[in-house]
Amino acid sequence: MKETSNLFTPKELADWQQALDLANYTNILHHCHVCDREWVASTEEICCCGSRSVERIACWQFPDD
């Protein structure tokens, strides 16, 4: 299996990484482990119930279907 860095030129790899960073920044799914609330925000947040026990998953990891 080829390494990812061998599949792209240095500029293509930098562009791809920048696109992922932007997707992560603008769409983060939050799930509170205390009250089960879920929401999407562009920054890491605590839950409105006050809990800091929040799981965060970048939305780009979910399929679009």
PDB file of N, CA and C in Angstrom:
ATOM      1  N   MET A   1       0.840  -1.181   0.000  1.00  0.00           N
ATOM      2  CA  MET A   1       0.000   0.000   0.000  1.00  0.00           C
ATOM      3  C   MET A   1       0.884   1.243   0.000  1.00  0.00           C
ATOM      4  N   LYS A   2       0.541   2.195  -0.851  1.00  0.00           N
ATOM      5  CA  LYS A   2       1.309   3.437  -0.926  1.00  0.00           C
ATOM      6  C   LYS A   2       0.976   4.340   0.249  1.00  0.00           C
ATOM      7  N   GLU A   3       1.955   5.094   0.673  1.00  0.00           N
ATOM      8  CA  GLU A   3       1.707   6.101   1.692  1.00  0.00           C
ATOM      9  C   GLU A   3       0.928   7.257   1.076  1.00  0.00           C
ATOM     10  N   THR A   4       0.083   7.897   1.871  1.00  0.00           N
ATOM     11  CA  THR A   4      -0.719   9.019   1.381  1.00  0.00           C
ATOM     12  C   THR A   4       0.153  10.113   0.791  1.00  0.00           C
ATOM     13  N   SER A   5       1.302  10.373   1.410  1.00  0.00           N
ATOM     14  CA  SER A   5       2.160  11.458   0.938  1.00  0.00           C
ATOM     15  C   SER A   5       2.704  11.188  -0.464  1.00  0.00           C
ATOM     16  N   ASN A   6       2.719   9.928  -0.901  1.00  0.00           N
ATOM     17  CA  ASN A   6       3.191   9.600  -2.240  1.00  0.00           C
ATOM     18  C   ASN A   6       2.087   9.731  -3.284  1.00  0.00           C
ATOM     19  N   LEU A   7       0.850   9.878  -2.862  1.00  0.00           N
ATOM     20  CA  LEU A   7      -0.266   9.991  -3.794  1.00  0.00           C
ATOM     21  C   LEU A   7      -0.491  11.417  -4.270  1.00  0.00           C
ATOM     22  N   PHE A   8       0.018  12.383  -3.540  1.00  0.00           N
ATOM     23  CA  PHE A   8      -0.205  13.793  -3.840  1.00  0.00           C
ATOM     24  C   PHE A   8       1.119  14.526  -4.004  1.00  0.00           C
ATOM     25  N   THR A   9       1.068  15.594  -4.783  1.00  0.00           N
ATOM     26  CA  THR A   9       2.207  16.505  -4.798  1.00  0.00           C
ATOM     27  C   THR A   9       2.197  17.237  -3.456  1.00  0.00           C
ATOM     28  N   PRO A  10       3.293  17.862  -3.060  1.00  0.00           N
ATOM     29  CA  PRO A  10       3.281  18.603  -1.787  1.00  0.00           C
ATOM     30  C   PRO A  10       2.174  19.661  -1.731  1.00  0.00           C
ATOM     31  N   LYS A  11       1.901  20.350  -2.833  1.00  0.00           N
ATOM     32  CA  LYS A  11       0.837  21.366  -2.848  1.00  0.00           C
ATOM     33  C   LYS A  11      -0.530  20.715  -2.710  1.00  0.00           C
ATOM     34  N   GLU A  12      -0.754  19.603  -3.426  1.00  0.00           N
ATOM     35  CA  GLU A  12      -2.041  18.906  -3.312  1.00  0.00           C
ATOM     36  C   GLU A  12      -2.279  18.418  -1.886  1.00  0.00           C
ATOM     37  N   LEU A  13      -1.247  17.894  -1.258  1.00  0.00           N
ATOM     38  CA  LEU A  13      -1.364  17.418   0.120  1.00  0.00           C
ATOM     39  C   LEU A  13      -1.678  18.578   1.061  1.00  0.00           C
ATOM     40  N   ALA A  14      -1.001  19.698   0.891  1.00  0.00           N
ATOM     41  CA  ALA A  14      -1.253  20.877   1.733  1.00  0.00           C
ATOM     42  C   ALA A  14      -2.679  21.386   1.526  1.00  0.00           C
ATOM     43  N   ASP A  15      -3.147  21.415   0.274  1.00  0.00           N
ATOM     44  CA  ASP A  15      -4.519  21.849  -0.021  1.00  0.00           C
ATOM     45  C   ASP A  15      -5.535  20.915   0.630  1.00  0.00           C
ATOM     46  N   TRP A  16      -5.290  19.601   0.545  1.00  0.00           N
ATOM     47  CA  TRP A  16      -6.182  18.598   1.119  1.00  0.00           C
ATOM     48  C   TRP A  16      -6.236  18.753   2.638  1.00  0.00           C
ATOM     49  N   GLN A  17      -5.091  18.928   3.266  1.00  0.00           N
ATOM     50  CA  GLN A  17      -5.053  19.100   4.715  1.00  0.00           C
ATOM     51  C   GLN A  17      -5.761  20.379   5.145  1.00  0.00           C
ATOM     52  N   GLN A  18      -5.610  21.441   4.358  1.00  0.00           N
ATOM     53  CA  GLN A  18      -6.280  22.699   4.670  1.00  0.00           C
ATOM     54  C   GLN A  18      -7.800  22.538   4.564  1.00  0.00           C
ATOM     55  N   ALA A  19      -8.267  21.804   3.551  1.00  0.00           N
ATOM     56  CA  ALA A  19      -9.700  21.560   3.392  1.00  0.00           C
ATOM     57  C   ALA A  19     -10.255  20.772   4.580  1.00  0.00           C
ATOM     58  N   LEU A  20      -9.501  19.790   5.063  1.00  0.00           N
ATOM     59  CA  LEU A  20      -9.938  19.023   6.231  1.00  0.00           C
ATOM     60  C   LEU A  20      -9.967  19.889   7.481  1.00  0.00           C
ATOM     61  N   ASP A  21      -8.974  20.743   7.637  1.00  0.00           N
ATOM     62  CA  ASP A  21      -8.950  21.649   8.780  1.00  0.00           C
ATOM     63  C   ASP A  21     -10.168  22.571   8.774  1.00  0.00           C
ATOM     64  N   LEU A  22     -10.521  23.076   7.589  1.00  0.00           N
ATOM     65  CA  LEU A  22     -11.681  23.955   7.468  1.00  0.00           C
ATOM     66  C   LEU A  22     -12.957  23.189   7.786  1.00  0.00           C
ATOM     67  N   ALA A  23     -13.093  21.978   7.273  1.00  0.00           N
ATOM     68  CA  ALA A  23     -14.275  21.167   7.560  1.00  0.00           C
ATOM     69  C   ALA A  23     -14.381  20.877   9.053  1.00  0.00           C
ATOM     70  N   ASN A  24     -13.281  20.572   9.685  1.00  0.00           N
ATOM     71  CA  ASN A  24     -13.287  20.323  11.120  1.00  0.00           C
ATOM     72  C   ASN A  24     -13.695  21.570  11.891  1.00  0.00           C
ATOM     73  N   TYR A  25     -13.214  22.715  11.459  1.00  0.00           N
ATOM     74  CA  TYR A  25     -13.474  23.963  12.167  1.00  0.00           C
ATOM     75  C   TYR A  25     -14.940  24.380  12.073  1.00  0.00           C
ATOM     76  N   THR A  26     -15.543  24.160  10.917  1.00  0.00           N
ATOM     77  CA  THR A  26     -16.883  24.690  10.702  1.00  0.00           C
ATOM     78  C   THR A  26     -17.999  23.707  11.027  1.00  0.00           C
ATOM     79  N   ASN A  27     -17.715  22.427  11.198  1.00  0.00           N
ATOM     80  CA  ASN A  27     -18.774  21.445  11.415  1.00  0.00           C
ATOM     81  C   ASN A  27     -18.331  20.371  12.402  1.00  0.00           C
ATOM     82  N   ILE A  28     -18.599  20.595  13.670  1.00  0.00           N
ATOM     83  CA  ILE A  28     -18.228  19.625  14.697  1.00  0.00           C
ATOM     84  C   ILE A  28     -19.495  19.154  15.399  1.00  0.00           C
ATOM     85  N   LEU A  29     -19.767  17.844  15.313  1.00  0.00           N
ATOM     86  CA  LEU A  29     -20.900  17.272  16.027  1.00  0.00           C
ATOM     87  C   LEU A  29     -20.514  17.114  17.493  1.00  0.00           C
ATOM     88  N   HIS A  30     -21.346  17.625  18.371  1.00  0.00           N
ATOM     89  CA  HIS A  30     -21.141  17.518  19.806  1.00  0.00           C
ATOM     90  C   HIS A  30     -22.206  16.573  20.368  1.00  0.00           C
ATOM     91  N   HIS A  31     -21.810  15.681  21.260  1.00  0.00           N
ATOM     92  CA  HIS A  31     -22.759  14.788  21.933  1.00  0.00           C
ATOM     93  C   HIS A  31     -22.449  14.790  23.424  1.00  0.00           C
ATOM     94  N   CYS A  32     -23.426  15.231  24.219  1.00  0.00           N
ATOM     95  CA  CYS A  32     -23.251  15.296  25.666  1.00  0.00           C
ATOM     96  C   CYS A  32     -23.493  13.918  26.266  1.00  0.00           C
ATOM     97  N   HIS A  33     -22.538  13.453  27.063  1.00  0.00           N
ATOM     98  CA  HIS A  33     -22.663  12.141  27.712  1.00  0.00           C
ATOM     99  C   HIS A  33     -23.537  12.194  28.964  1.00  0.00           C
ATOM    100  N   VAL A  34     -23.925  13.377  29.395  1.00  0.00           N
ATOM    101  CA  VAL A  34     -24.767  13.508  30.586  1.00  0.00           C
ATOM    102  C   VAL A  34     -26.248  13.559  30.203  1.00  0.00           C
ATOM    103  N   CYS A  35     -26.620  14.458  29.293  1.00  0.00           N
ATOM    104  CA  CYS A  35     -28.045  14.627  28.955  1.00  0.00           C
ATOM    105  C   CYS A  35     -28.402  14.103  27.562  1.00  0.00           C
ATOM    106  N   ASP A  36     -27.427  13.602  26.825  1.00  0.00           N
ATOM    107  CA  ASP A  36     -27.624  13.030  25.482  1.00  0.00           C
ATOM    108  C   ASP A  36     -27.960  14.063  24.409  1.00  0.00           C
ATOM    109  N   ARG A  37     -27.837  15.333  24.701  1.00  0.00           N
ATOM    110  CA  ARG A  37     -28.094  16.370  23.696  1.00  0.00           C
ATOM    111  C   ARG A  37     -27.038  16.282  22.597  1.00  0.00           C
ATOM    112  N   GLU A  38     -27.444  16.550  21.354  1.00  0.00           N
ATOM    113  CA  GLU A  38     -26.522  16.603  20.215  1.00  0.00           C
ATOM    114  C   GLU A  38     -26.719  17.915  19.477  1.00  0.00           C
ATOM    115  N   TRP A  39     -25.619  18.500  19.010  1.00  0.00           N
ATOM    116  CA  TRP A  39     -25.680  19.731  18.232  1.00  0.00           C
ATOM    117  C   TRP A  39     -24.416  19.864  17.400  1.00  0.00           C
ATOM    118  N   VAL A  40     -24.481  20.728  16.404  1.00  0.00           N
ATOM    119  CA  VAL A  40     -23.329  21.010  15.549  1.00  0.00           C
ATOM    120  C   VAL A  40     -22.903  22.447  15.803  1.00  0.00           C
ATOM    121  N   ALA A  41     -21.604  22.634  15.974  1.00  0.00           N
ATOM    122  CA  ALA A  41     -21.066  23.977  16.186  1.00  0.00           C
ATOM    123  C   ALA A  41     -19.714  24.076  15.494  1.00  0.00           C
ATOM    124  N   SER A  42     -19.243  25.291  15.314  1.00  0.00           N
ATOM    125  CA  SER A  42     -17.971  25.489  14.632  1.00  0.00           C
ATOM    126  C   SER A  42     -16.800  25.544  15.598  1.00  0.00           C
ATOM    127  N   THR A  43     -17.082  25.548  16.897  1.00  0.00           N
ATOM    128  CA  THR A  43     -16.029  25.533  17.907  1.00  0.00           C
ATOM    129  C   THR A  43     -16.405  24.512  18.973  1.00  0.00           C
ATOM    130  N   GLU A  44     -15.426  24.088  19.758  1.00  0.00           N
ATOM    131  CA  GLU A  44     -15.707  23.166  20.850  1.00  0.00           C
ATOM    132  C   GLU A  44     -16.478  23.893  21.935  1.00  0.00           C
ATOM    133  N   GLU A  45     -17.580  23.303  22.379  1.00  0.00           N
ATOM    134  CA  GLU A  45     -18.436  23.925  23.385  1.00  0.00           C
ATOM    135  C   GLU A  45     -18.726  22.940  24.510  1.00  0.00           C
ATOM    136  N   ILE A  46     -19.094  23.486  25.676  1.00  0.00           N
ATOM    137  CA  ILE A  46     -19.657  22.642  26.727  1.00  0.00           C
ATOM    138  C   ILE A  46     -21.161  22.586  26.483  1.00  0.00           C
ATOM    139  N   CYS A  47     -21.844  21.647  27.109  1.00  0.00           N
ATOM    140  CA  CYS A  47     -23.280  21.499  26.902  1.00  0.00           C
ATOM    141  C   CYS A  47     -24.050  22.559  27.676  1.00  0.00           C
ATOM    142  N   CYS A  48     -25.270  22.855  27.227  1.00  0.00           N
ATOM    143  CA  CYS A  48     -26.103  23.830  27.928  1.00  0.00           C
ATOM    144  C   CYS A  48     -26.518  23.326  29.311  1.00  0.00           C
ATOM    145  N   CYS A  49     -26.385  21.994  29.557  1.00  0.00           N
ATOM    146  CA  CYS A  49     -26.671  21.467  30.899  1.00  0.00           C
ATOM    147  C   CYS A  49     -25.489  21.712  31.835  1.00  0.00           C
ATOM    148  N   GLY A  50     -24.382  22.233  31.286  1.00  0.00           N
ATOM    149  CA  GLY A  50     -23.200  22.540  32.077  1.00  0.00           C
ATOM    150  C   GLY A  50     -22.128  21.472  32.033  1.00  0.00           C
ATOM    151  N   SER A  51     -22.429  20.345  31.420  1.00  0.00           N
ATOM    152  CA  SER A  51     -21.471  19.240  31.373  1.00  0.00           C
ATOM    153  C   SER A  51     -20.316  19.540  30.427  1.00  0.00           C
ATOM    154  N   ARG A  52     -19.139  19.131  30.850  1.00  0.00           N
ATOM    155  CA  ARG A  52     -17.962  19.189  29.987  1.00  0.00           C
ATOM    156  C   ARG A  52     -17.661  17.814  29.395  1.00  0.00           C
ATOM    157  N   SER A  53     -18.492  16.836  29.732  1.00  0.00           N
ATOM    158  CA  SER A  53     -18.334  15.475  29.205  1.00  0.00           C
ATOM    159  C   SER A  53     -19.016  15.406  27.838  1.00  0.00           C
ATOM    160  N   VAL A  54     -18.362  15.995  26.851  1.00  0.00           N
ATOM    161  CA  VAL A  54     -18.921  16.127  25.509  1.00  0.00           C
ATOM    162  C   VAL A  54     -17.990  15.451  24.515  1.00  0.00           C
ATOM    163  N   GLU A  55     -18.553  14.543  23.724  1.00  0.00           N
ATOM    164  CA  GLU A  55     -17.800  13.909  22.642  1.00  0.00           C
ATOM    165  C   GLU A  55     -17.907  14.809  21.418  1.00  0.00           C
ATOM    166  N   ARG A  56     -16.807  14.954  20.694  1.00  0.00           N
ATOM    167  CA  ARG A  56     -16.785  15.809  19.500  1.00  0.00           C
ATOM    168  C   ARG A  56     -16.280  15.008  18.314  1.00  0.00           C
ATOM    169  N   ILE A  57     -17.045  15.051  17.219  1.00  0.00           N
ATOM    170  CA  ILE A  57     -16.695  14.301  16.014  1.00  0.00           C
ATOM    171  C   ILE A  57     -16.812  15.243  14.826  1.00  0.00           C
ATOM    172  N   ALA A  58     -15.778  15.295  14.009  1.00  0.00           N
ATOM    173  CA  ALA A  58     -15.826  16.130  12.811  1.00  0.00           C
ATOM    174  C   ALA A  58     -16.887  15.592  11.848  1.00  0.00           C
ATOM    175  N   CYS A  59     -17.774  16.466  11.395  1.00  0.00           N
ATOM    176  CA  CYS A  59     -18.903  16.041  10.557  1.00  0.00           C
ATOM    177  C   CYS A  59     -18.462  15.479   9.213  1.00  0.00           C
ATOM    178  N   TRP A  60     -17.295  15.853   8.727  1.00  0.00           N
ATOM    179  CA  TRP A  60     -16.857  15.320   7.431  1.00  0.00           C
ATOM    180  C   TRP A  60     -16.668  13.806   7.499  1.00  0.00           C
ATOM    181  N   GLN A  61     -16.631  13.242   8.673  1.00  0.00           N
ATOM    182  CA  GLN A  61     -16.454  11.788   8.801  1.00  0.00           C
ATOM    183  C   GLN A  61     -17.747  11.018   8.535  1.00  0.00           C
ATOM    184  N   PHE A  62     -18.882  11.726   8.431  1.00  0.00           N
ATOM    185  CA  PHE A  62     -20.159  11.067   8.190  1.00  0.00           C
ATOM    186  C   PHE A  62     -20.482  11.081   6.691  1.00  0.00           C
ATOM    187  N   PRO A  63     -21.084  10.008   6.171  1.00  0.00           N
ATOM    188  CA  PRO A  63     -21.470  10.006   4.751  1.00  0.00           C
ATOM    189  C   PRO A  63     -22.602  11.004   4.484  1.00  0.00           C
ATOM    190  N   ASP A  64     -22.714  11.457   3.250  1.00  0.00           N
ATOM    191  CA  ASP A  64     -23.706  12.455   2.874  1.00  0.00           C
ATOM    192  C   ASP A  64     -25.070  11.877   2.502  1.00  0.00           C
ATOM    193  N   ASP A  65     -25.245  10.558   2.520  1.00  0.00           N
ATOM    194  CA  ASP A  65     -26.522  10.012   2.069  1.00  0.00           C
ATOM    195  C   ASP A  65     -27.590  10.079   3.078  1.00  0.00           C
TER     196      ASP A  65
END
